[in-house]
Amino acid sequence: MKISRHGIIERPNNLPHISGAVVHGDTVYLQGVTPDPGGDITSQTRQVLERIDTLLATAGTDKSKLLAAQVWLSDMRLFEAHNAAWNAWVDRENPPVRACVRADLVRPGLLVEIMVTAGR
């Protein structure tokens, strides 16, 4: 089965670090998507979801084909506001399975990270 990689992210010295999306057959795996630091949880969640839409489109799919989502929040007190932004975005006819946990995120100022898997 063919594997294709989209949006390979390079770090200093032009070394490949990660792919934004990997397609294996008809399954699309996205990286953990983060926002720019700053802003509140609603704005950060919306920015992440916009980036997910873009990555999914690059891989030939969209949110109606989501299979699974993993959400990391820096503080579980942010859950209600995050969930409101998520619910406004997710395809209500085709919701994925989802897990949401608290985690220490990589960069200061990050409140949310989301990783999804979708079909094509």
PDB file of C-alpha atoms in Angstrom:
ATOM      1  CA  MET A   1       0.000   0.000   0.000  1.00  0.00           C
ATOM      2  CA  LYS A   2       1.317   3.426  -0.932  1.00  0.00           C
ATOM      3  CA  ILE A   3       2.278   5.931   1.774  1.00  0.00           C
ATOM      4  CA  SER A   4       2.384   9.645   0.951  1.00  0.00           C
ATOM      5  CA  ARG A   5       3.534  12.486   3.187  1.00  0.00           C
ATOM      6  CA  HIS A   6       2.249  16.052   3.070  1.00  0.00           C
ATOM      7  CA  GLY A   7       3.603  19.236   4.628  1.00  0.00           C
ATOM      8  CA  ILE A   8       6.914  17.873   5.875  1.00  0.00           C
ATOM      9  CA  ILE A   9       8.093  20.300   8.538  1.00  0.00           C
ATOM     10  CA  GLU A  10      11.778  21.098   8.603  1.00  0.00           C
ATOM     11  CA  ARG A  11      13.727  22.367  11.566  1.00  0.00           C
ATOM     12  CA  PRO A  12      17.126  24.082  11.744  1.00  0.00           C
ATOM     13  CA  ASN A  13      19.653  22.786   9.207  1.00  0.00           C
ATOM     14  CA  ASN A  14      16.745  21.731   6.935  1.00  0.00           C
ATOM     15  CA  LEU A  15      16.372  18.371   8.638  1.00  0.00           C
ATOM     16  CA  PRO A  16      12.940  16.777   8.181  1.00  0.00           C
ATOM     17  CA  HIS A  17      11.225  16.716  11.554  1.00  0.00           C
ATOM     18  CA  ILE A  18       7.630  15.547  11.052  1.00  0.00           C
ATOM     19  CA  SER A  19       4.952  15.347   8.385  1.00  0.00           C
ATOM     20  CA  GLY A  20       1.822  17.449   8.685  1.00  0.00           C
ATOM     21  CA  ALA A  21      -0.175  14.537   7.270  1.00  0.00           C
ATOM     22  CA  VAL A  22       0.570  10.956   6.282  1.00  0.00           C
ATOM     23  CA  VAL A  23      -1.745   9.013   3.976  1.00  0.00           C
ATOM     24  CA  HIS A  24      -1.666   5.213   4.068  1.00  0.00           C
ATOM     25  CA  GLY A  25      -4.201   3.702   1.706  1.00  0.00           C
ATOM     26  CA  ASP A  26      -7.452   5.512   2.461  1.00  0.00           C
ATOM     27  CA  THR A  27      -6.485   6.561   5.991  1.00  0.00           C
ATOM     28  CA  VAL A  28      -5.138  10.043   6.761  1.00  0.00           C
ATOM     29  CA  TYR A  29      -3.130  10.649   9.931  1.00  0.00           C
ATOM     30  CA  LEU A  30      -2.470  14.244  11.000  1.00  0.00           C
ATOM     31  CA  GLN A  31       0.267  15.503  13.251  1.00  0.00           C
ATOM     32  CA  GLY A  32      -0.647  16.942  16.637  1.00  0.00           C
ATOM     33  CA  VAL A  33      -1.837  20.387  15.518  1.00  0.00           C
ATOM     34  CA  THR A  34      -1.129  23.396  17.739  1.00  0.00           C
ATOM     35  CA  PRO A  35      -2.060  27.079  17.525  1.00  0.00           C
ATOM     36  CA  ASP A  36       0.141  30.116  17.786  1.00  0.00           C
ATOM     37  CA  PRO A  37       0.733  30.792  21.504  1.00  0.00           C
ATOM     38  CA  GLY A  38      -1.459  33.479  23.046  1.00  0.00           C
ATOM     39  CA  GLY A  39      -5.167  34.131  23.085  1.00  0.00           C
ATOM     40  CA  ASP A  40      -7.813  32.220  24.973  1.00  0.00           C
ATOM     41  CA  ILE A  41      -8.869  28.607  24.582  1.00  0.00           C
ATOM     42  CA  THR A  42     -11.682  29.476  22.171  1.00  0.00           C
ATOM     43  CA  SER A  43      -9.413  31.334  19.749  1.00  0.00           C
ATOM     44  CA  GLN A  44      -6.683  28.699  20.034  1.00  0.00           C
ATOM     45  CA  THR A  45      -9.152  25.857  19.415  1.00  0.00           C
ATOM     46  CA  ARG A  46     -10.628  27.627  16.386  1.00  0.00           C
ATOM     47  CA  GLN A  47      -7.154  28.205  14.955  1.00  0.00           C
ATOM     48  CA  VAL A  48      -6.239  24.532  15.415  1.00  0.00           C
ATOM     49  CA  LEU A  49      -9.482  23.425  13.748  1.00  0.00           C
ATOM     50  CA  GLU A  50      -8.830  25.739  10.781  1.00  0.00           C
ATOM     51  CA  ARG A  51      -5.368  24.207  10.437  1.00  0.00           C
ATOM     52  CA  ILE A  52      -6.876  20.724  10.614  1.00  0.00           C
ATOM     53  CA  ASP A  53      -9.307  21.648   7.818  1.00  0.00           C
ATOM     54  CA  THR A  54      -6.361  22.793   5.685  1.00  0.00           C
ATOM     55  CA  LEU A  55      -4.289  19.664   6.341  1.00  0.00           C
ATOM     56  CA  LEU A  56      -7.252  17.387   5.653  1.00  0.00           C
ATOM     57  CA  ALA A  57      -7.924  19.167   2.349  1.00  0.00           C
ATOM     58  CA  THR A  58      -4.261  18.799   1.386  1.00  0.00           C
ATOM     59  CA  ALA A  59      -4.609  15.052   1.961  1.00  0.00           C
ATOM     60  CA  GLY A  60      -7.838  14.843  -0.053  1.00  0.00           C
ATOM     61  CA  THR A  61     -10.425  14.591   2.714  1.00  0.00           C
ATOM     62  CA  ASP A  62     -12.428  16.686   5.168  1.00  0.00           C
ATOM     63  CA  LYS A  63     -13.872  16.691   8.685  1.00  0.00           C
ATOM     64  CA  SER A  64     -16.926  14.672   7.595  1.00  0.00           C
ATOM     65  CA  LYS A  65     -14.567  11.691   7.302  1.00  0.00           C
ATOM     66  CA  LEU A  66     -12.982  11.986  10.769  1.00  0.00           C
ATOM     67  CA  LEU A  67     -12.511   8.656  12.520  1.00  0.00           C
ATOM     68  CA  ALA A  68     -10.791   9.695  15.752  1.00  0.00           C
ATOM     69  CA  ALA A  69      -9.564  12.766  17.604  1.00  0.00           C
ATOM     70  CA  GLN A  70      -7.187  13.134  20.516  1.00  0.00           C
ATOM     71  CA  VAL A  71      -7.268  16.422  22.406  1.00  0.00           C
ATOM     72  CA  TRP A  72      -4.726  17.651  24.918  1.00  0.00           C
ATOM     73  CA  LEU A  73      -5.591  20.646  27.121  1.00  0.00           C
ATOM     74  CA  SER A  74      -3.155  22.449  29.384  1.00  0.00           C
ATOM     75  CA  ASP A  75      -5.870  22.735  32.049  1.00  0.00           C
ATOM     76  CA  MET A  76      -9.121  20.764  32.281  1.00  0.00           C
ATOM     77  CA  ARG A  77     -10.924  23.907  33.468  1.00  0.00           C
ATOM     78  CA  LEU A  78     -10.714  24.938  29.788  1.00  0.00           C
ATOM     79  CA  PHE A  79     -12.794  21.943  28.701  1.00  0.00           C
ATOM     80  CA  GLU A  80     -16.213  23.645  28.492  1.00  0.00           C
ATOM     81  CA  ALA A  81     -14.979  26.544  26.334  1.00  0.00           C
ATOM     82  CA  HIS A  82     -12.902  24.190  24.177  1.00  0.00           C
ATOM     83  CA  ASN A  83     -15.869  21.869  23.754  1.00  0.00           C
ATOM     84  CA  ALA A  84     -18.107  24.753  22.618  1.00  0.00           C
ATOM     85  CA  ALA A  85     -15.639  25.599  19.821  1.00  0.00           C
ATOM     86  CA  TRP A  86     -15.282  21.911  18.933  1.00  0.00           C
ATOM     87  CA  ASN A  87     -19.066  21.387  18.799  1.00  0.00           C
ATOM     88  CA  ALA A  88     -19.500  24.421  16.529  1.00  0.00           C
ATOM     89  CA  TRP A  89     -16.940  22.906  14.105  1.00  0.00           C
ATOM     90  CA  VAL A  90     -17.446  19.132  14.115  1.00  0.00           C
ATOM     91  CA  ASP A  91     -19.701  17.513  11.500  1.00  0.00           C
ATOM     92  CA  ARG A  92     -22.748  16.600  13.592  1.00  0.00           C
ATOM     93  CA  GLU A  93     -23.754  13.868  11.140  1.00  0.00           C
ATOM     94  CA  ASN A  94     -20.318  12.203  11.332  1.00  0.00           C
ATOM     95  CA  PRO A  95     -18.683  12.806  14.727  1.00  0.00           C
ATOM     96  CA  PRO A  96     -15.429  10.931  15.438  1.00  0.00           C
ATOM     97  CA  VAL A  97     -14.518   9.044  18.569  1.00  0.00           C
ATOM     98  CA  ARG A  98     -12.603  11.419  20.826  1.00  0.00           C
ATOM     99  CA  ALA A  99     -10.470  11.490  23.944  1.00  0.00           C
ATOM    100  CA  CYS A 100      -9.569  14.645  25.863  1.00  0.00           C
ATOM    101  CA  VAL A 101      -6.909  14.754  28.577  1.00  0.00           C
ATOM    102  CA  ARG A 102      -4.781  17.269  30.436  1.00  0.00           C
ATOM    103  CA  ALA A 103      -1.144  17.504  29.417  1.00  0.00           C
ATOM    104  CA  ASP A 104       1.918  19.684  29.780  1.00  0.00           C
ATOM    105  CA  LEU A 105       2.160  21.121  26.272  1.00  0.00           C
ATOM    106  CA  VAL A 106       5.498  21.706  24.562  1.00  0.00           C
ATOM    107  CA  ARG A 107       5.583  25.505  24.312  1.00  0.00           C
ATOM    108  CA  PRO A 108       4.589  28.193  26.806  1.00  0.00           C
ATOM    109  CA  GLY A 109       1.251  29.784  25.972  1.00  0.00           C
ATOM    110  CA  LEU A 110      -0.207  26.704  24.279  1.00  0.00           C
ATOM    111  CA  LEU A 111      -3.577  25.703  25.686  1.00  0.00           C
ATOM    112  CA  VAL A 112      -4.609  22.971  23.233  1.00  0.00           C
ATOM    113  CA  GLU A 113      -3.251  20.396  20.781  1.00  0.00           C
ATOM    114  CA  ILE A 114      -5.428  18.159  18.602  1.00  0.00           C
ATOM    115  CA  MET A 115      -4.496  15.116  16.515  1.00  0.00           C
ATOM    116  CA  VAL A 116      -7.002  13.476  14.172  1.00  0.00           C
ATOM    117  CA  THR A 117      -7.286  10.453  11.921  1.00  0.00           C
ATOM    118  CA  ALA A 118      -9.648  10.467   8.944  1.00  0.00           C
ATOM    119  CA  GLY A 119     -10.733   8.297   6.060  1.00  0.00           C
ATOM    120  CA  ARG A 120     -10.780   9.408   2.418  1.00  0.00           C
TER     121      ARG A 120
END
